[in-house]
Amino acid sequence: YGFLSESAAFSRACEQAKIAFVGPPPEVLETFGDKTAARDLAIREGVPVVPGSPGPVPHLEAARAFAEEAGYPLIIKAAMGGGGRGMRVVQKPEELEAAFERATSEAAAAFGDGTVFIERFVASPRHIEVQILADADGQVVHLFERDCSVQRRHQKVVEVAPAQNLDPELRARLCADAVKLARACGYRNAGTVEFLVERDGRHYFIEANPRIQVEHTVTEEVTGVDLVQAQIRIAGGE
């Protein structure tokens, strides 16, 4: 577990040494380790994403050009990491330069890569994540959702499963989109696909965590599925 679980290089080294890696294949880790690549995958598969830059934003001038076209508020995000690091909300033009510099330097320090991209800032959304499991035969299932909207500094504080007052049709769309993305990239093992949900019911894919998460126990409580055991069994070929 930890960030080594998301290392494509480590997964590939295990593969080459014929050691079973309890996690996704290296190609999947590369796709979901780069949030701009994950966003491109979602667009190709018809899964809605938050309106944003078409790829990485290489410098401040490019950030300004995008902001002038898209308007404010915006959020700058690290392309190669998560956990709230390398993430800055920009409410007005005069905040852009400092926010861009802080986001890129924080991303470089935390993930060894300062690449960032920009999205429209979605105010007060629900944050819903879908737990998935995929085996080596290409079968993908979801184990429903968790609501992780209660956060502090972009870190989840409270997890609720099942999500309260979630429209059944919206739940079905979220779970279907999570399974669709996993199938599209040849996913294997456990993972979490995360979405923002606006008040009008529109949902957007934001990222996938290609590993077991701390909050997996919440799903275990409501489904009776031992996710860590399932991971090991899948890695063993089941």
Coordinates of C-alpha atoms in Angstrom, one line a residue:
Y1 CA 0.0 0.0 0.0
G2 CA 1.1 3.6 0.0
F3 CA 2.3 5.4 -3.1
L4 CA 4.4 2.4 -4.2
S5 CA 1.0 0.7 -4.9
E6 CA 0.5 3.3 -7.7
S7 CA 4.0 3.0 -9.2
A8 CA 3.9 1.7 -12.7
A9 CA 7.7 1.1 -12.6
F10 CA 7.3 -1.1 -9.5
S11 CA 4.4 -3.0 -11.0
R12 CA 6.4 -3.6 -14.3
A13 CA 9.5 -4.7 -12.3
C14 CA 7.4 -7.3 -10.5
E15 CA 5.9 -8.4 -13.8
Q16 CA 9.4 -8.9 -15.3
A17 CA 10.6 -10.8 -12.3
K18 CA 7.5 -13.0 -12.4
I19 CA 6.3 -11.8 -9.0
A20 CA 2.6 -11.3 -8.6
F21 CA 1.8 -7.7 -8.0
V22 CA -1.4 -7.2 -5.9
G23 CA -2.7 -4.3 -8.0
P24 CA -3.4 -3.2 -11.6
P25 CA -1.1 -3.8 -14.6
P26 CA 1.6 -1.1 -15.2
E27 CA -0.3 0.3 -18.2
V28 CA -3.4 1.0 -16.1
L29 CA -1.2 2.6 -13.4
E30 CA 0.3 4.9 -16.1
T31 CA -3.1 5.9 -17.3
F32 CA -4.7 6.7 -14.0
G33 CA -1.4 8.0 -12.5
D34 CA -1.6 10.9 -15.0
K35 CA -4.9 12.7 -14.4
T36 CA -4.8 14.3 -17.9
A37 CA -4.5 10.8 -19.5
A38 CA -7.4 9.5 -17.3
R39 CA -9.5 12.5 -18.4
D40 CA -8.7 11.7 -22.0
L41 CA -9.9 8.1 -21.5
A42 CA -13.1 9.3 -19.9
I43 CA -13.8 11.7 -22.9
R44 CA -13.2 8.8 -25.4
E45 CA -15.6 6.6 -23.5
G46 CA -18.3 9.2 -23.3
V47 CA -18.0 9.7 -19.5
P48 CA -18.6 13.3 -18.5
V49 CA -15.7 15.3 -17.2
V50 CA -15.5 18.8 -15.6
P51 CA -14.9 21.4 -18.4
G52 CA -11.2 22.2 -18.4
S53 CA -8.0 22.5 -20.2
P54 CA -7.5 19.9 -23.0
G55 CA -4.2 18.8 -21.5
P56 CA -1.4 19.9 -19.2
V57 CA -1.0 23.7 -18.8
P58 CA 2.8 24.2 -19.3
H59 CA 3.3 27.8 -18.1
L60 CA 1.6 30.8 -16.6
E61 CA 0.9 32.4 -20.0
A62 CA -1.1 29.3 -21.0
A63 CA -2.9 29.4 -17.7
R64 CA -3.9 33.0 -18.3
A65 CA -5.1 32.3 -21.8
F66 CA -7.3 29.4 -20.6
A67 CA -8.6 31.5 -17.7
E68 CA -9.5 34.4 -20.0
E69 CA -11.5 32.0 -22.2
A70 CA -13.1 29.9 -19.5
G71 CA -13.7 32.5 -16.8
Y72 CA -13.5 32.1 -13.0
P73 CA -13.6 30.4 -10.6
L74 CA -11.1 27.8 -11.6
I75 CA -9.1 25.0 -9.9
I76 CA -5.5 24.2 -10.7
K77 CA -4.7 20.5 -10.1
A78 CA -1.5 18.4 -10.1
A79 CA -1.6 16.0 -13.0
M80 CA 0.5 13.3 -11.4
G81 CA -0.9 13.1 -7.8
G82 CA -3.8 13.7 -5.4
G83 CA -4.6 14.0 -1.8
G84 CA -5.2 17.7 -2.1
R85 CA -1.5 18.5 -2.9
G86 CA -0.8 20.7 -5.9
M87 CA -4.4 21.9 -5.9
R88 CA -5.4 25.6 -5.7
V89 CA -8.7 27.3 -6.2
V90 CA -8.6 30.7 -8.1
Q91 CA -11.5 33.0 -7.7
K92 CA -10.2 36.1 -9.7
P93 CA -7.5 37.0 -12.1
E94 CA -5.1 38.6 -9.6
E95 CA -4.9 35.3 -7.7
L96 CA -3.8 33.2 -10.7
E97 CA -0.1 33.8 -10.8
A98 CA 0.5 33.0 -7.1
A99 CA -1.8 30.0 -7.2
F100 CA -0.2 28.6 -10.4
E101 CA 3.3 28.9 -8.9
R102 CA 2.3 27.3 -5.6
A103 CA 0.4 24.5 -7.3
T104 CA 3.3 23.6 -9.6
S105 CA 6.0 23.8 -6.9
E106 CA 3.9 21.8 -4.5
A107 CA 3.2 19.1 -7.2
A108 CA 6.9 18.9 -8.0
A109 CA 7.8 18.5 -4.3
A110 CA 5.1 15.9 -3.6
F111 CA 5.2 13.9 -6.8
G112 CA 8.5 14.7 -8.6
D113 CA 6.5 16.3 -11.4
G114 CA 5.1 19.8 -11.5
T115 CA 2.7 19.3 -14.4
V116 CA -0.7 20.8 -13.7
F117 CA -4.0 21.2 -15.6
I118 CA -7.0 23.5 -15.0
E119 CA -10.7 22.8 -14.6
R120 CA -13.8 24.9 -13.9
F121 CA -14.3 25.0 -10.1
V122 CA -17.5 23.2 -9.1
A123 CA -18.8 24.9 -6.0
S124 CA -20.3 22.7 -3.2
P125 CA -20.7 19.4 -5.1
R126 CA -21.3 16.0 -3.6
H127 CA -18.2 13.8 -3.9
I128 CA -19.2 10.3 -4.7
E129 CA -16.7 7.4 -5.2
V130 CA -17.5 4.0 -6.7
Q131 CA -15.6 0.9 -5.5
I132 CA -14.7 -1.5 -8.3
L133 CA -13.2 -5.0 -8.6
A134 CA -11.9 -6.5 -11.8
D135 CA -10.4 -10.0 -12.4
A136 CA -7.8 -11.1 -15.0
D137 CA -10.6 -12.4 -17.3
G138 CA -11.9 -8.9 -17.9
Q139 CA -14.9 -9.2 -15.6
V140 CA -15.6 -5.9 -13.8
V141 CA -18.1 -5.4 -11.0
H142 CA -18.9 -2.4 -8.8
L143 CA -19.6 -2.6 -5.0
F144 CA -21.7 0.5 -5.1
E145 CA -20.7 3.9 -3.8
R146 CA -19.4 5.9 -0.9
D147 CA -20.2 9.6 -0.2
C148 CA -17.0 11.4 0.9
S149 CA -18.4 15.0 0.6
V150 CA -17.3 16.0 4.1
Q151 CA -13.7 17.0 3.6
R152 CA -11.0 19.3 5.1
R153 CA -8.3 20.7 2.8
H154 CA -9.4 18.2 0.1
Q155 CA -8.9 15.3 2.5
K156 CA -11.8 13.1 3.2
V157 CA -13.1 13.2 6.8
V158 CA -16.4 11.2 6.8
E159 CA -17.4 8.3 4.5
V160 CA -21.0 7.2 4.2
A161 CA -22.2 4.1 2.3
P162 CA -24.7 3.9 0.7
A163 CA -24.8 7.6 -0.2
Q164 CA -27.9 9.2 1.4
N165 CA -30.7 10.6 -0.7
L166 CA -28.9 9.7 -4.0
D167 CA -31.4 9.3 -6.8
P168 CA -31.4 5.6 -7.9
E169 CA -31.0 6.6 -11.6
L170 CA -28.0 8.7 -10.8
R171 CA -26.5 5.9 -8.7
A172 CA -26.9 3.6 -11.6
R173 CA -25.2 6.0 -14.0
L174 CA -22.3 6.6 -11.6
C175 CA -21.7 2.8 -11.1
A176 CA -22.1 2.1 -14.9
D177 CA -19.6 4.8 -15.8
A178 CA -17.1 3.5 -13.2
V179 CA -17.4 0.0 -14.7
K180 CA -17.1 1.3 -18.3
L181 CA -13.8 3.1 -17.5
A182 CA -12.4 0.1 -15.8
R183 CA -13.2 -2.2 -18.8
A184 CA -11.9 0.3 -21.3
C185 CA -8.4 0.3 -19.9
G186 CA -8.1 -3.4 -19.0
Y187 CA -8.3 -2.8 -15.3
R188 CA -7.4 -5.6 -12.8
N189 CA -7.8 -5.8 -9.0
A190 CA -9.4 -3.2 -6.7
G191 CA -9.9 0.5 -7.4
T192 CA -12.0 3.5 -6.8
V193 CA -13.5 5.8 -9.4
E194 CA -14.4 9.3 -8.2
F195 CA -17.1 11.7 -9.3
L196 CA -18.4 15.2 -8.5
V197 CA -22.2 15.6 -8.5
E198 CA -23.7 19.0 -9.0
R199 CA -27.0 20.0 -7.3
D200 CA -28.9 19.6 -10.6
G201 CA -27.7 15.9 -10.7
R202 CA -25.0 16.3 -13.4
H203 CA -22.0 14.2 -12.6
Y204 CA -18.3 14.4 -13.7
F205 CA -15.5 11.9 -13.5
I206 CA -12.5 13.5 -11.7
E207 CA -10.0 10.6 -11.1
A208 CA -9.5 7.0 -10.4
N209 CA -7.4 5.6 -7.5
P210 CA -5.8 2.4 -8.9
R211 CA -5.3 0.8 -5.4
I212 CA -7.1 -0.1 -2.2
Q213 CA -8.1 3.0 -0.3
V214 CA -8.1 3.7 3.5
E215 CA -11.9 3.9 3.4
H216 CA -12.4 0.5 1.8
T217 CA -13.6 -0.8 5.1
V218 CA -16.8 1.2 4.8
T219 CA -17.7 -0.7 1.7
E220 CA -16.7 -4.0 3.4
E221 CA -19.2 -3.2 6.2
V222 CA -22.2 -2.7 3.8
T223 CA -21.4 -5.4 1.3
G224 CA -19.8 -8.2 3.3
V225 CA -17.0 -8.4 0.7
D226 CA -13.5 -8.7 2.1
L227 CA -11.7 -6.4 -0.5
V228 CA -8.1 -7.2 0.6
Q229 CA -8.8 -10.9 0.4
A230 CA -10.4 -10.4 -3.0
Q231 CA -7.3 -8.5 -4.2
I232 CA -5.0 -11.3 -3.2
R233 CA -7.3 -13.9 -4.8
I234 CA -7.4 -12.0 -8.1
A235 CA -3.6 -11.5 -8.0
G236 CA -3.4 -15.3 -7.7
G237 CA -5.5 -15.8 -10.9
E238 CA -9.0 -16.3 -9.6

